Amino acid sequence: MEGRLANAWRLTVNDKNFIKTALLSEIRIDGRKPFEYRKISIKFGREDGSSEVQLGQTRVISIVTAQLVQPYRDRPKEGMLSIFTEFSPMADPSFEPGRPGELAVELGRIIDRGLRESRAVDTESLCILAGKFVWAVRIDIHILDNGGNLVDAANIAALASLLTFRRPECSLGGEDGQEVIVHPPEIREPLPLMVHHLPIAITFGFFNNESILLIDPTHNEEAVMNGRMTTTVNANGDICAIQKGGGEGVPQRVIMQCLQLATSKAASITKQIKDAVEAFNTERALRKIKRHPTSTGVDVREKQNQ
Amino acid sequence: MEVDREDGRSQNQLRPLACSRNILHRAHGSASWSQGDTKVLAAVYGPKAGTKKNENPEKACIEVIWKPKTGQIGKLEKEYEMILKRTLQSICILTVNPNTTTSVIIQVVNDDGALLPSAINAACMALVDAGIPMRHLAVSICCCVPRSGLVILDPTKLEEQNMKAFAYLVFPNSVHSVLPEGSLSVQGEPIENGVITSVTHGVMSVDDYFFCLERGRAASTKLSDFLRRNLQHQSTDSSKAG
């Protein structure tokens, strides 16, 4: 469907000036300081590998699934990792259904680079039979509510769901050992993925005035800012990826300042993700203990003697 | 004759229901509905200017977008979109805002049986949250006929796969009205007895189908009460400032 006038959301000139003037005194419209992150809440669904992250008003869910496929010819011993991002029309009136727009593609690419090229997920452990069967892990990211800074929220959701995902255990069998038997989860406990480190994406916003720099923009601030940079760093201090596509030019010392800031933020976010995953794993283990069904549904009595 | 269900429910018991309204900030109306482990999120944007190409510009148009949990959008999703659209078109008052489009977006968060009924319930709550004018609400239930035994309500995914046939039924919700008795009935029958939508899968006898309708209708009164309590409770303590 063509974009309609009603879908375009524009910030008024008064709003823009207000945001910029407030930033000169280091005040943001939601009361945060320039280098403060919004509250992050990480929740998990009942199944393994599904997570929901809320970063302020931004809401993202991520689902991880895996399938046995044939590997690529030039990489017969490696599994596959693919990321699909859906900017659901639920999140923003300007998101259209159908083919992903450039923002969705960029978001997918940033998360993909952070995970794949930094070798955060071990793809060699996904190989079952070299050249014949490997696991292809698929991450589906659905954006539910656009409150700004979708990249960071989607990244945290993808990491949380990867850490809680479990793939079925399989063993080689058959006469010549070439057949793969996939064990159902009731028989053999499924295995987690091997994740070496957690690359966290941190987004910065730049403005015309060099002294204004902020972290984690809301969607109002995104409409006002003149440039953005997303750095993907991990808690060890390694830089996994930097994405700065055009926009306002920034001096080198500001980039260095951003990188240092990103590393300290990454440490606290990594801890938060790990704590949430720990809590989920404990709860999952408790659930494995068979309990008497306690759920009482709504009882519907049938009509008496019609 | 009691049917032995895995989670210990009797044949007439529904799974625990949970719903909440106004959970998203950008959407004009939003709701989340869960029956047991099946969870669906619905968001409504509207009314927006303009209707789609083949739609009548003298009436409001309703557009439904169904987003599955994972994978490509295929024929099943398109079928769900069409059923949901026709159901919602029959309950909304389309002449109030002519030449506008209201978009309803459904996101499946988890599918554990009775997915379409949960989606219809969630969509109704979201339309109420957005303030779209409607004649009455719709409540939806899934009834299934097992190979042997009596009709059971609200199956889980495992139960659905082992059934001989099942039916998704949508009824109007029960009406509490200040108007005198009889003015809201159609041809002598109260409005709650009507069936808005019925989708069946599999083969069932005519008697079984009527049995499903009767059970479904009884369940829909419980669902209507739940909806009404939930909507009243939330509207008294929510303030939409900011």
XYZ file of C-alpha atoms in Angstrom:
548
model
C 0.000 0.000 0.000
C 1.314 3.457 -0.839
C 2.336 5.647 2.052
C -0.527 7.912 2.963
C -0.372 11.423 4.324
C -1.902 10.318 7.589
C 1.001 7.951 8.183
C 3.714 10.588 8.121
C 4.496 11.791 11.616
C 6.336 15.069 11.895
C 7.655 16.738 14.973
C 6.640 20.412 15.198
C 9.272 23.160 14.994
C 8.486 24.155 18.575
C 9.113 20.618 19.811
C 12.411 20.419 17.938
C 13.671 23.726 19.303
C 12.643 22.762 22.811
C 14.564 19.496 22.654
C 17.684 21.213 21.276
C 17.629 24.052 23.788
C 17.160 21.666 26.694
C 20.096 19.581 25.502
C 22.366 22.644 25.641
C 21.828 22.583 29.414
C 22.252 18.786 29.430
C 18.592 18.121 30.118
C 16.604 15.568 28.131
C 12.857 15.699 27.791
C 12.297 12.462 29.701
C 14.481 13.656 32.590
C 17.557 11.535 31.810
C 21.131 12.786 31.712
C 22.850 12.664 28.285
C 24.740 9.435 29.050
C 22.006 7.573 30.851
C 20.211 4.520 29.473
C 16.512 3.955 29.856
C 15.268 1.142 32.067
C 15.798 -2.256 30.424
C 13.458 -5.115 31.307
C 14.083 -8.597 29.893
C 11.327 -11.205 30.035
C 11.129 -14.688 28.589
C 8.287 -16.708 27.119
C 7.354 -20.232 28.135
C 9.323 -21.844 25.342
C 13.095 -21.886 25.056
C 14.506 -19.210 22.811
C 11.834 -16.534 23.029
C 12.486 -13.253 24.760
C 10.807 -9.869 25.111
C 12.816 -6.747 25.867
C 11.458 -3.382 26.875
C 13.801 -0.380 26.682
C 11.757 2.526 28.009
C 8.803 2.616 25.603
C 10.465 0.511 22.908
C 9.312 -3.091 22.880
C 10.884 -5.936 20.887
C 10.419 -9.717 20.866
C 12.887 -12.218 19.497
C 12.274 -15.881 18.654
C 15.022 -18.396 17.875
C 14.341 -21.612 15.940
C 16.653 -24.147 14.351
C 16.441 -26.594 11.495
C 18.688 -29.286 10.091
C 19.868 -28.340 6.589
C 22.659 -29.008 4.152
C 25.647 -26.701 4.699
C 27.091 -24.357 2.094
C 29.553 -26.034 -0.249
C 32.466 -23.826 0.686
C 31.829 -24.226 4.423
C 30.925 -27.855 4.991
C 31.761 -27.870 8.689
C 29.917 -24.763 9.815
C 26.333 -24.224 10.826
C 24.319 -21.210 9.729
C 22.973 -18.198 11.541
C 20.387 -15.935 9.923
C 18.536 -12.929 11.273
C 15.125 -11.779 10.055
C 13.861 -8.410 11.221
C 10.244 -7.429 10.877
C 9.246 -3.846 11.409
C 5.678 -4.687 12.277
C 3.099 -2.002 11.377
C 2.103 -2.400 15.029
C 5.154 -0.445 16.123
C 4.735 2.757 14.180
C 2.050 4.081 11.840
C 4.700 4.761 9.205
C 5.869 1.115 9.002
C 4.259 -0.550 6.016
C 3.712 -4.309 5.828
C 5.515 -6.255 3.126
C 9.145 -5.964 2.108
C 11.481 -4.697 4.841
C 12.484 -1.042 4.340
C 16.045 0.231 4.571
C 15.865 0.778 8.332
C 14.854 -2.827 8.897
C 17.614 -4.100 6.647
C 20.201 -1.889 8.372
C 19.103 -3.096 11.799
C 19.351 -6.711 10.694
C 22.811 -6.144 9.238
C 24.155 -4.447 12.381
C 23.003 -7.289 14.620
C 24.216 -9.868 12.119
C 27.688 -8.309 11.958
C 27.904 -8.148 15.716
C 27.067 -11.837 16.113
C 28.608 -13.473 13.085
C 31.857 -11.678 12.411
C 32.887 -11.409 16.018
C 32.269 -15.153 16.259
C 30.031 -14.698 19.264
C 27.991 -17.772 18.334
C 30.128 -20.825 17.673
C 28.975 -22.099 14.280
C 31.340 -25.073 14.183
C 29.582 -26.669 17.120
C 26.402 -26.646 15.012
C 27.826 -29.155 12.573
C 26.481 -32.669 12.990
C 27.729 -34.437 9.863
C 30.272 -32.504 7.803
C 28.989 -31.775 4.335
C 25.546 -33.268 4.980
C 23.737 -31.999 8.068
C 24.227 -28.816 10.048
C 21.922 -26.746 12.232
C 20.653 -23.519 10.693
C 19.702 -21.160 13.514
C 17.130 -18.538 12.612
C 16.452 -15.453 14.728
C 13.156 -13.633 14.099
C 12.997 -10.161 15.590
C 9.580 -8.488 15.782
C 9.422 -4.819 16.693
C 6.235 -4.193 18.634
C 6.536 -0.586 19.779
C 8.846 2.086 18.367
C 9.929 4.343 21.199
C 13.343 5.040 19.666
C 16.669 3.187 19.567
C 15.399 -0.020 18.007
C 18.897 -1.361 17.305
C 19.966 -1.635 20.929
C 16.705 -3.170 22.084
C 16.654 -5.675 19.216
C 20.263 -6.635 19.911
C 19.567 -7.314 23.591
C 16.486 -9.346 22.654
C 18.454 -11.404 20.128
C 21.189 -12.131 22.675
C 18.737 -13.043 25.430
C 16.860 -15.442 23.180
C 20.094 -17.026 21.891
C 21.237 -17.661 25.448
C 17.986 -19.380 26.405
C 17.542 -21.360 23.192
C 17.992 -25.120 23.347
C 18.491 -27.325 20.302
C 17.565 -31.009 20.295
C 20.384 -33.424 20.859
C 21.218 -35.641 17.902
C 23.466 -38.593 17.391
C 24.788 -40.436 14.394
C 23.342 -43.833 13.676
C 22.319 -46.127 10.884
C 24.452 -48.827 9.284
C 27.307 -46.648 8.125
C 26.954 -43.927 10.727
C 25.606 -41.524 8.112
C 22.092 -41.165 9.469
C 21.243 -38.445 11.950
C 18.786 -39.297 14.712
C 17.192 -36.264 16.353
C 16.171 -37.019 19.946
C 12.908 -35.408 21.096
C 13.195 -33.153 24.161
C 11.255 -35.571 26.378
C 13.837 -38.317 25.866
C 17.088 -36.371 25.949
C 17.655 -32.937 27.405
C 18.185 -30.365 24.601
C 21.505 -28.525 24.456
C 22.191 -24.784 24.681
C 24.142 -22.937 21.978
C 27.805 -22.105 22.496
C 28.017 -18.347 22.895
C 31.521 -17.074 23.538
C 30.798 -13.464 24.380
C 27.944 -10.987 24.204
C 28.301 -8.132 21.695
C 26.172 -5.228 22.925
C 25.100 -2.459 20.554
C 25.157 1.091 21.960
C 23.738 3.938 19.878
C 24.849 7.555 20.101
C 23.174 10.647 18.692
C 25.027 13.683 17.324
C 23.750 17.192 16.814
C 24.869 20.295 14.926
C 26.445 21.669 18.067
C 29.589 19.714 18.878
C 29.117 19.815 22.600
C 25.828 17.889 22.497
C 26.187 14.116 22.552
C 23.635 11.637 23.817
C 23.155 7.938 24.267
C 19.984 5.861 23.697
C 17.797 8.398 21.844
C 13.998 8.265 22.100
C 12.035 8.590 18.881
C 11.493 12.320 19.470
C 15.239 12.826 19.808
C 15.826 10.667 16.730
C 13.705 13.052 14.681
C 15.831 15.995 15.855
C 19.363 14.602 15.793
C 21.671 15.068 12.822
C 23.837 11.957 12.966
C 23.971 8.610 14.689
C 26.597 6.002 15.446
C 26.068 2.455 16.676
C 29.056 0.762 18.299
C 28.931 -2.935 19.121
C 31.306 -3.727 21.973
C 31.560 -6.540 24.464
C 32.341 -6.583 28.165
C 35.994 -7.514 27.489
C 36.544 -4.181 25.771
C 36.657 -5.584 22.218
C 35.053 -3.519 19.491
C 32.937 -5.891 17.399
C 31.472 -3.381 14.957
C 30.968 0.341 14.411
C 28.255 1.700 12.153
C 28.123 5.366 11.278
C 26.218 5.930 8.056
C 26.519 9.526 6.957
C 25.012 12.332 8.975
C 26.867 14.993 10.920
C 30.676 14.791 10.790
C 32.264 14.206 14.188
C 35.851 14.847 15.375
C 38.058 11.943 16.372
C 38.160 12.706 20.091
C 34.361 12.470 20.259
C 34.512 9.003 18.677
C 37.082 7.919 21.267
C 34.895 9.307 24.035
C 31.927 7.354 22.667
C 33.909 4.122 22.538
C 35.044 4.456 26.130
C 31.499 5.189 27.242
C 30.186 2.243 25.245
C 32.547 -0.192 26.946
C 31.364 0.808 30.422
C 27.700 0.625 29.413
C 28.248 -2.755 27.773
C 29.552 -4.189 31.032
C 26.398 -3.261 32.960
C 24.040 -4.424 30.202
C 25.899 -7.736 29.893
C 25.466 -8.300 33.608
C 21.759 -7.544 33.351
C 21.286 -10.025 30.498
C 23.221 -12.738 32.307
C 21.213 -12.253 35.514
C 17.931 -12.498 33.625
C 19.053 -15.666 31.820
C 20.205 -17.175 35.150
C 16.794 -16.541 36.681
C 15.053 -18.094 33.659
C 17.260 -21.180 33.785
C 16.538 -21.687 37.483
C 12.830 -21.382 36.850
C 13.083 -23.793 33.925
C 14.827 -26.375 36.076
C 12.134 -26.037 38.723
C 9.444 -26.544 36.093
C 11.038 -29.799 34.996
C 10.070 -31.301 38.324
C 6.662 -32.798 37.612
C 4.001 -31.123 39.637
C 0.307 -31.836 40.089
C -1.593 -29.594 37.663
C -2.657 -26.544 39.630
C -4.317 -24.560 36.878
C -8.041 -24.178 37.393
C -9.743 -22.883 34.307
C -13.125 -21.280 33.963
C -15.754 -23.950 34.353
C -18.730 -23.807 32.046
C -21.822 -25.655 33.203
C -24.099 -26.995 30.570
C -27.666 -25.728 30.431
C -30.033 -27.657 32.664
C -32.605 -29.872 30.943
C -33.679 -27.838 27.959
C -18.648 -39.920 30.466
C -15.573 -37.955 31.476
C -12.846 -37.361 28.900
C -9.343 -37.629 30.319
C -7.459 -34.428 29.395
C -3.738 -34.064 29.920
C -3.793 -30.987 32.082
C -6.567 -32.292 34.271
C -9.364 -30.091 32.936
C -12.882 -31.354 32.490
C -14.413 -31.206 29.028
C -16.157 -27.910 29.717
C -13.276 -26.107 31.351
C -11.428 -23.291 29.631
C -7.768 -22.600 30.259
C -6.840 -19.708 32.560
C -7.589 -16.437 30.762
C -5.509 -13.293 31.048
C -5.800 -10.052 29.160
C -4.588 -6.515 29.415
C -5.325 -3.360 27.514
C -3.245 -0.343 26.466
C 0.151 -2.001 26.544
C 1.744 -0.271 23.536
C 2.515 3.445 23.411
C 2.463 4.289 19.704
C -0.629 2.271 18.760
C -4.008 3.914 19.182
C -5.349 0.803 20.856
C -3.659 -2.386 21.940
C -4.463 -5.527 23.873
C -2.859 -8.808 24.781
C -4.928 -11.963 25.268
C -3.738 -15.290 26.556
C -5.571 -18.565 27.038
C -3.231 -20.926 28.850
C 0.006 -20.815 26.842
C -1.487 -19.319 23.667
C -0.673 -15.620 23.647
C -1.674 -13.047 21.030
C -0.981 -9.318 20.833
C -3.300 -7.003 18.874
C -2.807 -3.356 17.944
C -5.203 -0.957 16.241
C -4.408 2.175 14.282
C -7.307 4.211 13.076
C -9.305 5.667 11.639
C -6.766 6.765 9.047
C -7.584 8.782 5.941
C -8.520 6.977 2.750
C -9.770 3.523 1.889
C -8.007 0.804 -0.039
C -8.531 0.458 -3.783
C -11.345 -2.069 -4.043
C -13.237 -0.978 -0.980
C -16.412 1.031 -0.822
C -15.476 4.647 0.029
C -18.897 5.269 1.574
C -18.057 2.983 4.446
C -15.110 2.600 6.783
C -12.661 -0.084 5.758
C -10.977 -2.542 8.123
C -7.565 -3.914 7.254
C -6.083 -6.874 9.094
C -2.408 -7.805 9.142
C -1.495 -11.138 10.698
C 2.101 -11.638 11.762
C 3.084 -15.235 12.530
C 5.654 -16.032 15.184
C 8.266 -17.217 12.720
C 8.518 -17.894 9.020
C 7.053 -16.463 5.855
C 3.493 -15.264 5.473
C 1.592 -17.969 3.609
C -1.917 -19.006 2.733
C -2.895 -19.865 6.303
C -2.079 -16.346 7.473
C -4.020 -14.841 4.577
C -7.016 -16.995 5.449
C -6.890 -15.881 9.079
C -6.685 -12.258 7.944
C -9.775 -12.688 5.801
C -11.816 -14.400 8.530
C -10.832 -11.782 11.083
C -11.641 -8.952 8.676
C -15.127 -10.258 7.906
C -15.838 -10.880 11.603
C -14.743 -7.389 12.614
C -16.629 -5.802 9.724
C -19.847 -7.272 11.025
C -19.424 -5.910 14.535
C -18.081 -2.442 13.792
C -20.420 0.369 12.803
C -18.923 1.158 9.414
C -21.089 4.141 8.508
C -19.800 6.382 11.304
C -16.452 7.258 9.696
C -16.799 6.753 5.933
C -13.725 6.752 3.694
C -11.317 5.814 6.460
C -9.222 2.746 7.138
C -8.722 1.108 10.505
C -5.737 -1.247 10.654
C -5.730 -4.176 13.035
C -2.370 -5.881 13.457
C -2.158 -9.286 15.123
C 1.151 -10.655 16.380
C 1.303 -14.281 17.473
C 3.540 -14.555 20.518
C 2.907 -18.223 21.268
C 0.646 -20.803 19.659
C -0.668 -23.583 21.869
C -4.034 -24.307 20.289
C -7.145 -22.141 19.729
C -5.084 -19.452 18.002
C -7.780 -17.862 15.848
C -10.281 -17.494 18.717
C -7.619 -15.852 20.898
C -6.780 -13.485 18.055
C -10.430 -12.496 17.591
C -10.803 -11.826 21.320
C -7.604 -9.793 21.390
C -8.676 -7.795 18.327
C -12.003 -6.908 19.972
C -10.269 -5.693 23.133
C -7.861 -3.625 21.066
C -10.738 -2.034 19.115
C -12.404 -1.100 22.411
C -9.109 0.367 23.628
C -8.849 2.456 20.461
C -12.416 3.692 20.795
C -13.671 2.387 17.449
C -17.500 2.450 17.452
C -18.980 -1.059 17.556
C -22.451 -2.542 17.859
C -21.433 -5.208 20.310
C -18.328 -7.249 21.075
C -17.494 -10.671 19.756
C -16.318 -13.552 21.884
C -14.757 -16.551 20.303
C -14.251 -20.129 21.381
C -12.915 -23.357 19.928
C -14.920 -26.542 20.314
C -13.695 -29.891 19.149
C -15.095 -33.332 18.560
C -12.773 -36.128 19.609
C -12.793 -39.513 17.954
C -14.706 -40.957 20.868
C -16.451 -39.109 23.603
C -18.133 -35.774 24.077
C -17.334 -32.359 22.714
C -14.504 -30.579 24.530
C -13.746 -26.878 24.736
C -10.523 -24.862 24.315
C -8.036 -27.528 23.207
C -4.264 -27.246 23.494
C -2.181 -27.781 20.372
C -1.594 -31.450 21.134
C -5.306 -32.021 21.687
C -6.196 -30.172 18.476
C -3.959 -32.419 16.427
C -5.631 -35.558 17.758
C -9.187 -34.449 17.132
C -11.569 -35.766 14.528
C -12.885 -32.275 13.866
C -12.936 -28.864 15.488
C -14.832 -25.625 15.036
C -13.932 -22.012 15.760
C -17.107 -20.185 16.774
C -17.697 -16.496 17.297
C -20.747 -15.225 19.157
C -21.912 -11.709 20.025
C -21.317 -10.938 23.651
C -24.178 -10.888 26.103
C -25.884 -7.551 26.375
C -26.719 -5.631 29.543
C -29.136 -3.082 28.294
C -31.259 -0.230 29.617
C -33.685 -0.726 26.761
C -36.849 -2.714 27.412
C -36.783 -6.474 26.930
C -37.352 -7.669 23.433
C -36.091 -4.659 21.547
C -32.662 -6.219 21.084
C -33.854 -9.564 19.839
C -33.950 -10.731 16.287
C -37.081 -12.678 15.324
C -37.876 -13.548 18.916
C -34.440 -14.834 19.866
C -32.031 -12.823 22.041
C -29.049 -11.437 20.198
C -26.546 -13.590 22.101
C -27.849 -16.699 20.416
C -26.646 -15.651 16.992
C -23.462 -16.962 15.430
C -21.195 -14.382 13.805
C -18.553 -16.706 12.414
C -18.065 -20.426 12.270
C -15.019 -22.142 10.766
C -14.838 -25.909 10.876
C -12.031 -28.332 10.150
C -12.594 -32.021 9.677
C -15.760 -34.049 9.437
C -18.436 -33.938 12.138
C -22.059 -35.007 12.231
C -24.850 -32.422 12.282
C -25.738 -33.365 15.869
C -22.147 -32.886 16.951
C -22.106 -29.459 15.336
C -25.250 -28.333 17.130
C -23.781 -29.694 20.339
C -20.654 -27.608 19.742
C -22.811 -24.531 19.165
C -24.641 -25.070 22.425
C -21.486 -25.598 24.442
C -19.840 -22.671 22.714
C -22.751 -20.401 23.523
C -22.615 -21.364 27.187
C -18.890 -20.694 27.262
C -19.331 -17.372 25.515
C -21.443 -16.028 28.385
C -18.557 -16.767 30.748
C -16.131 -15.122 28.345
C -18.389 -12.057 27.989
C -18.485 -11.662 31.754
C -14.710 -11.936 31.930
C -14.308 -9.325 29.172
C -16.780 -6.963 30.791
C -15.154 -7.204 34.220
C -11.730 -6.694 32.747
C -12.712 -3.674 30.659
C -14.581 -2.011 33.508
C -11.791 -2.621 35.973
C -9.145 -1.191 33.676
C -11.136 1.850 32.619
C -11.681 2.991 36.193
C -8.015 3.101 37.094
C -6.303 4.174 33.891
C -5.619 7.809 33.205
C -4.439 8.570 29.697
C -2.283 11.586 30.496
C 0.837 11.906 28.388
